[in-house]
Amino acid sequence: MKFNNPVIKGFYPDPSVCKVNDTYYMVCSSFQFFPGVPIFESKDLINWAQIGHCLTRKSQIELETVGSSGGVFAPTIRHNNGRFYMTTTNDTLRQNFYVWTDDIYGEWSEPVFVDQGGIDPDLYFEDGRTFFMSNGVDDFGKGGIVQCEIEIETGRKLSPSRSIWAGTGGRYLESPHMYKINGLYYLMAAEGGTEYGHMITYARSESLTGPFEPYAHNPVLTNRNLGGYELQGVGHGDLVQDGAGNWWIFHLGFRQIGRWLTFHHLGREVFLAPVTFGEDGWFTAGHDGTTLISIETDRIPETVVQREKKQYTFGNTDWNLDWARLRHPVEGNYRLDADKVTLQGTLVTLDAPATPTFIGLRQRDFDAVISCDVSLDWSNKEGEAGLTIYMDENHHYDLALRKTAAGYQVIERLNIGDIKSVEREIALSDDAHEATLVIKSEHERYSFFLRSGSEDILLGSAQTRYLSSEVAGGFTGVLIGLYAVGEDASAEFTNFNCEYL
């Protein structure tokens, strides 16, 4: 069959996967967004459905002081003796921890902390023992992939943390994962930074603690030399074996906006590539060591059909699964109904590294039309509510219905670093306190409209590149958000529709 990458679109970076019976489970990073660490499941490796989050309570993760692209870094999911474990890092607080559950569809435990530094932690289970790995500096001052044995019930260290592999010399060694395959220990990692030089490398050993011999042809997977190819930034992978014995690697990557336009704003997404072990026990990955957008394979039955959702509405999305909020939201500011949303504004704006009244969907593809009806009736109050294309507090484009002392108006505002500019205002009649807002998204540009009857009135447009990671920095991607700003003032959103073209 033929499948297309990414298999999960939009800002879902750092995938980790495990298989239990006939089902695959995946987790991804969530950074400053809440709930934390989305969980997906699949029966066929290609079609994934979100089933929950690992971090759903404030007691599990501190996000109040987290800046953009801080907070919850790369998670790992593993299954042992009937129990699921997810280990991750609160990078802002420099804390590695794990949570567990016996019911993948239910709640997860309170965090269990491990006194080992670094990020991108991994758990490896063998013969009743548990080993914890991360990238960082060990107890003796040596950097690399650091390993210790822990007591799984408490997180207490049972051995010193020791560096067991320093990688192949690429910068930003990260994402360690350990596997035992055919009697050998394979240690896989990422190097080069989660940018255009990203790559996956690995080494193997006869011992869990090394020494590790690197694969002679590292990197085993990278798109760093595919100039002009849509898919870039390939790295940070996790291996899984399917029911037929085939091996696969799930990894992150990103799609740049044009062949020669090296900008990406949708975030790092989930990609899949085949892995093949040779007779010598070393493995290769992808197509000549690269991942392609379209892959032909006989490893997946022809009966498997890749499905893709093209339309997102209030009615066909789940508030608890598909939508995300910032840091620790004030629950009383949100009334989430089946066909509408009522948001209670505060004085916190989208420009603050704090907790505005905001709820958003990850943007999953370049070309889309987004529309929503927004209603205000604030009498003497001032403020605004509307749609935002949100990367972070310094990089977002807003299309809003605003109430001032002069009356109601629709505005287009661009926020690019230190430049914050209302590009156009359209005044509404004195009794008009509602508007239909429309955003048309393309690879290189967003365009902003006020719908009046059958006519869409253009307010302006802005380039997508200024919301890209190359401009904004950080590790997240664009969300399509609904927001409200204004003290004790509410806004109602109805008829939301996001349709990918």
Tab-separated table of C-alpha atoms in Angstrom, residues 209-426:
chain	number	residue	atom	x	y	z
A	209	THR	CA	25.900	-0.149	30.285
A	210	GLY	CA	28.201	-0.275	27.259
A	211	PRO	CA	30.667	0.252	25.786
A	212	PHE	CA	28.584	1.153	22.743
A	213	GLU	CA	29.847	0.782	19.195
A	214	PRO	CA	28.362	3.399	16.815
A	215	TYR	CA	26.801	2.369	13.513
A	216	ALA	CA	29.448	2.878	10.846
A	217	HIS	CA	27.102	4.734	8.496
A	218	ASN	CA	25.523	7.170	10.958
A	219	PRO	CA	23.283	9.055	10.701
A	220	VAL	CA	20.870	6.235	10.037
A	221	LEU	CA	18.089	8.694	9.131
A	222	THR	CA	18.218	12.366	8.114
A	223	ASN	CA	16.869	14.707	5.427
A	224	ARG	CA	19.583	17.301	5.985
A	225	ASN	CA	20.976	16.947	2.457
A	226	LEU	CA	17.622	16.953	0.644
A	227	GLY	CA	17.726	20.603	-0.421
A	228	GLY	CA	14.428	21.844	-1.815
A	229	TYR	CA	12.464	18.906	-0.402
A	230	GLU	CA	9.294	19.714	1.526
A	231	LEU	CA	10.111	17.463	4.500
A	232	GLN	CA	13.008	18.638	6.664
A	233	GLY	CA	14.228	18.434	10.272
A	234	VAL	CA	13.971	14.627	10.498
A	235	GLY	CA	15.031	13.343	13.920
A	236	HIS	CA	14.024	12.301	17.435
A	237	GLY	CA	12.745	8.817	16.689
A	238	ASP	CA	11.421	5.747	18.484
A	239	LEU	CA	11.438	2.154	17.192
A	240	VAL	CA	8.505	-0.245	17.295
A	241	GLN	CA	7.963	-3.770	15.942
A	242	ASP	CA	4.666	-4.655	14.289
A	243	GLY	CA	2.715	-7.894	14.617
A	244	ALA	CA	4.370	-9.371	11.525
A	245	GLY	CA	7.869	-8.798	12.904
A	246	ASN	CA	8.673	-5.705	10.829
A	247	TRP	CA	10.407	-2.756	12.459
A	248	TRP	CA	9.426	0.898	12.048
A	249	ILE	CA	10.616	4.251	13.254
A	250	PHE	CA	8.304	7.082	14.247
A	251	HIS	CA	10.040	10.432	14.301
A	252	LEU	CA	9.476	14.144	14.081
A	253	GLY	CA	10.015	16.365	11.059
A	254	PHE	CA	8.527	19.503	9.593
A	255	ARG	CA	7.158	20.692	6.273
A	256	GLN	CA	8.633	23.924	4.951
A	257	ILE	CA	6.272	26.378	3.266
A	258	GLY	CA	7.838	26.176	-0.190
A	259	ARG	CA	10.521	24.365	-2.094
A	260	TRP	CA	13.073	27.106	-1.579
A	261	LEU	CA	11.358	28.851	1.329
A	262	THR	CA	13.066	27.492	4.421
A	263	PHE	CA	10.392	28.441	6.948
A	264	HIS	CA	7.974	26.219	8.838
A	265	HIS	CA	5.076	27.307	11.052
A	266	LEU	CA	2.858	24.222	11.435
A	267	GLY	CA	5.253	22.821	14.019
A	268	ARG	CA	7.078	19.519	14.143
A	269	GLU	CA	4.855	16.628	13.112
A	270	VAL	CA	4.834	12.799	13.269
A	271	PHE	CA	6.381	10.816	10.416
A	272	LEU	CA	6.807	7.098	9.815
A	273	ALA	CA	9.559	5.200	7.987
A	274	PRO	CA	10.410	1.487	7.659
A	275	VAL	CA	13.445	-0.044	9.384
A	276	THR	CA	15.338	-3.086	8.069
A	277	PHE	CA	17.826	-5.219	10.007
A	278	GLY	CA	20.682	-6.750	8.069
A	279	GLU	CA	22.250	-10.138	8.647
A	280	ASP	CA	25.004	-8.418	10.636
A	281	GLY	CA	22.468	-7.038	13.104
A	282	TRP	CA	22.814	-3.399	12.058
A	283	PHE	CA	19.685	-1.661	10.794
A	284	THR	CA	18.937	0.870	8.088
A	285	ALA	CA	15.960	3.216	7.949
A	286	GLY	CA	13.777	4.969	5.406
A	287	HIS	CA	14.588	5.353	1.727
A	288	ASP	CA	18.390	5.343	1.510
A	289	GLY	CA	18.480	6.898	4.964
A	290	THR	CA	15.837	9.563	4.293
A	291	THR	CA	12.114	9.872	4.996
A	292	LEU	CA	9.783	10.567	2.094
A	293	ILE	CA	6.419	12.311	2.035
A	294	SER	CA	4.908	9.346	0.182
A	295	ILE	CA	5.965	5.750	0.928
A	296	GLU	CA	5.125	2.543	-0.940
A	297	THR	CA	5.319	-0.556	1.242
A	298	ASP	CA	4.202	-4.184	1.247
A	299	ARG	CA	4.483	-4.298	5.049
A	300	ILE	CA	1.007	-2.842	5.525
A	301	PRO	CA	-1.981	-4.659	3.958
A	302	GLU	CA	-3.683	-3.103	0.945
A	303	THR	CA	-6.915	-3.253	2.927
A	304	VAL	CA	-5.626	-0.430	5.170
A	305	VAL	CA	-6.925	2.936	3.951
A	306	GLN	CA	-5.339	6.108	5.246
A	307	ARG	CA	-8.067	8.428	6.480
A	308	GLU	CA	-7.792	12.178	6.836
A	309	LYS	CA	-10.177	14.560	8.530
A	310	LYS	CA	-10.710	17.692	6.472
A	311	GLN	CA	-13.280	19.636	8.512
A	312	TYR	CA	-13.199	20.686	12.170
A	313	THR	CA	-16.226	22.187	13.925
A	314	PHE	CA	-17.459	22.499	17.492
A	315	GLY	CA	-19.738	19.552	16.788
A	316	ASN	CA	-17.153	17.082	15.489
A	317	THR	CA	-14.289	17.872	17.879
A	318	ASP	CA	-13.850	17.036	21.538
A	319	TRP	CA	-13.079	19.924	23.905
A	320	ASN	CA	-11.000	17.606	26.097
A	321	LEU	CA	-8.972	16.058	23.276
A	322	ASP	CA	-8.621	18.317	20.244
A	323	TRP	CA	-8.456	21.715	21.923
A	324	ALA	CA	-5.642	23.184	24.026
A	325	ARG	CA	-5.317	26.096	26.417
A	326	LEU	CA	-2.340	27.988	27.785
A	327	ARG	CA	-0.640	27.041	31.052
A	328	HIS	CA	-3.213	26.571	33.844
A	329	PRO	CA	-6.485	28.017	32.538
A	330	VAL	CA	-9.062	29.583	34.827
A	331	GLU	CA	-11.862	27.071	34.302
A	332	GLY	CA	-14.595	29.544	35.200
A	333	ASN	CA	-13.708	31.630	32.137
A	334	TYR	CA	-14.799	28.863	29.744
A	335	ARG	CA	-18.278	27.528	29.003
A	336	LEU	CA	-17.825	24.832	26.396
A	337	ASP	CA	-21.082	23.616	24.875
A	338	ALA	CA	-21.758	21.291	21.968
A	339	ASP	CA	-22.452	24.088	19.499
A	340	LYS	CA	-20.951	27.213	21.040
A	341	VAL	CA	-18.253	28.605	23.309
A	342	THR	CA	-18.635	31.411	25.805
A	343	LEU	CA	-15.352	32.974	26.908
A	344	GLN	CA	-15.012	35.300	29.867
A	345	GLY	CA	-12.368	37.879	29.167
A	346	THR	CA	-9.740	39.147	31.599
A	347	LEU	CA	-7.128	41.880	31.446
A	348	VAL	CA	-4.506	39.325	30.362
A	349	THR	CA	-3.844	39.679	26.630
A	350	LEU	CA	-2.338	37.290	24.117
A	351	ASP	CA	0.855	39.373	24.313
A	352	ALA	CA	1.551	38.268	27.897
A	353	PRO	CA	3.556	35.126	28.806
A	354	ALA	CA	0.732	34.270	31.186
A	355	THR	CA	-2.748	32.708	31.020
A	356	PRO	CA	-5.120	34.618	28.744
A	357	THR	CA	-8.609	33.354	27.989
A	358	PHE	CA	-7.674	31.295	24.941
A	359	ILE	CA	-8.550	27.920	23.453
A	360	GLY	CA	-7.150	26.608	20.199
A	361	LEU	CA	-6.777	23.812	17.668
A	362	ARG	CA	-3.435	22.917	16.153
A	363	GLN	CA	-3.267	23.949	12.497
A	364	ARG	CA	-2.811	20.724	10.536
A	365	ASP	CA	-2.236	21.823	6.948
A	366	PHE	CA	-1.245	24.879	4.950
A	367	ASP	CA	-4.399	25.581	2.947
A	368	ALA	CA	-7.589	26.151	4.910
A	369	VAL	CA	-10.580	28.434	5.382
A	370	ILE	CA	-11.474	29.258	8.990
A	371	SER	CA	-14.674	31.073	9.949
A	372	CYS	CA	-16.600	31.825	13.109
A	373	ASP	CA	-19.421	34.058	14.348
A	374	VAL	CA	-18.421	36.226	17.299
A	375	SER	CA	-20.871	38.133	19.452
A	376	LEU	CA	-20.269	40.798	22.124
A	377	ASP	CA	-22.747	42.807	24.131
A	378	TRP	CA	-20.650	44.661	26.590
A	379	SER	CA	-22.608	47.909	26.992
A	380	ASN	CA	-20.039	50.295	28.490
A	381	LYS	CA	-17.210	47.791	28.722
A	382	GLU	CA	-14.256	47.802	26.347
A	383	GLY	CA	-12.346	44.830	24.999
A	384	GLU	CA	-12.255	42.368	22.142
A	385	ALA	CA	-12.790	38.771	21.107
A	386	GLY	CA	-11.992	36.913	17.956
A	387	LEU	CA	-9.769	34.515	16.061
A	388	THR	CA	-6.013	34.349	16.401
A	389	ILE	CA	-3.323	32.530	14.466
A	390	TYR	CA	-1.091	31.942	17.458
A	391	MET	CA	2.556	30.881	17.604
A	392	ASP	CA	3.499	32.538	20.903
A	393	GLU	CA	2.903	35.766	22.831
A	394	ASN	CA	5.192	37.724	20.503
A	395	HIS	CA	4.096	36.165	17.229
A	396	HIS	CA	0.397	35.971	16.424
A	397	TYR	CA	-2.101	37.453	13.956
A	398	ASP	CA	-5.500	38.513	15.321
A	399	LEU	CA	-8.846	39.122	13.625
A	400	ALA	CA	-11.186	40.483	16.256
A	401	LEU	CA	-14.456	42.195	17.040
A	402	ARG	CA	-13.557	45.103	19.318
A	403	LYS	CA	-15.614	47.408	21.504
A	404	THR	CA	-14.257	50.880	22.271
A	405	ALA	CA	-15.788	54.135	23.474
A	406	ALA	CA	-16.428	54.917	19.796
A	407	GLY	CA	-18.430	51.719	19.223
A	408	TYR	CA	-17.914	48.316	17.632
A	409	GLN	CA	-15.320	47.579	14.970
A	410	VAL	CA	-13.513	44.663	13.360
A	411	ILE	CA	-9.732	44.856	13.414
A	412	GLU	CA	-6.774	43.051	11.892
A	413	ARG	CA	-3.707	43.120	14.142
A	414	LEU	CA	-0.217	41.786	13.441
A	415	ASN	CA	2.120	40.922	16.321
A	416	ILE	CA	5.655	40.204	15.117
A	417	GLY	CA	8.272	40.454	17.826
A	418	ASP	CA	8.320	44.018	19.154
A	419	ILE	CA	6.115	45.265	16.304
A	420	LYS	CA	2.431	45.236	17.208
A	421	SER	CA	0.247	46.974	14.686
A	422	VAL	CA	-3.479	47.270	13.993
A	423	GLU	CA	-3.360	47.210	10.214
A	424	ARG	CA	-7.003	48.020	9.518
A	425	GLU	CA	-10.244	48.807	11.302
A	426	ILE	CA	-13.766	48.523	9.923
